[in-house]
XYZ file of C-alpha atoms in Angstrom:
71
model
C 11.180 1.040 10.210
C 10.125 -0.013 6.710
C 11.946 1.464 3.760
C 10.816 1.805 0.188
C 11.871 2.908 -3.252
C 9.454 5.067 -5.244
C 9.779 4.317 -8.939
C 8.796 6.929 -11.558
C 5.658 4.989 -12.514
C 4.503 5.019 -8.867
C 5.227 8.721 -8.480
C 3.279 9.522 -11.651
C 0.322 7.422 -10.518
C 0.379 9.064 -7.083
C 0.380 12.531 -8.669
C -2.774 11.657 -10.620
C -4.805 10.659 -7.543
C -7.544 12.953 -6.351
C -7.093 14.437 -2.868
C -9.616 11.903 -1.477
C -7.842 8.980 -3.160
C -4.509 10.218 -1.842
C -5.952 10.455 1.678
C -7.255 6.876 1.480
C -3.927 5.690 0.111
C -2.034 7.319 3.014
C -4.423 5.648 5.494
C -3.762 2.292 3.856
C 0.002 2.750 3.965
C -0.241 3.673 7.661
C -2.237 0.478 8.303
C 0.378 -1.513 6.359
C 3.189 -0.095 8.499
C 1.243 -0.852 11.690
C 0.651 -4.413 10.524
C 4.339 -4.847 9.680
C 5.103 -4.089 13.318
C 2.674 -6.744 14.564
C 3.593 -9.320 11.917
C -0.062 -9.933 10.983
C -1.801 -8.257 8.054
C -5.476 -7.408 8.290
C -7.718 -9.017 5.686
C -8.545 -5.695 3.997
C -4.944 -5.171 2.899
C -3.714 -7.013 -0.172
C -0.248 -7.796 1.132
C 2.023 -10.605 0.058
C 5.633 -11.525 0.587
C 7.857 -11.018 -2.455
C 9.114 -14.374 -3.692
C 12.798 -14.935 -2.932
C 12.860 -11.689 -0.948
C 13.529 -12.043 2.748
C 11.514 -9.469 4.680
C 10.209 -7.830 1.491
C 6.463 -7.328 1.045
C 4.260 -5.698 -1.543
C 0.921 -4.004 -1.193
C -1.253 -3.817 -4.283
C -3.759 -1.031 -4.601
C -6.809 -0.510 -6.761
C -9.080 2.503 -6.877
C -11.809 0.427 -8.527
C -15.226 -0.234 -7.057
C -15.789 -2.868 -4.435
C -13.479 -3.929 -1.633
C -10.244 -3.188 -3.511
C -8.614 -0.071 -2.129
C -10.656 -0.047 1.085
C -9.706 -1.164 4.556
């Protein structure tokens, strides 16, 4: 099971999301967790391995227009 640490900046950003943005974010996190289990990340997720971090990944998120922030 993946673990995470929520930093204050993340928490503040999350609090400022609209309900629809928060829903989409939760869907994306669920897809990320599913992909972690399979070991293959779908193209719509912006996932990369953290340099010098064994088994540590990051998912970047943008609420801008276009494909960023969408699965």
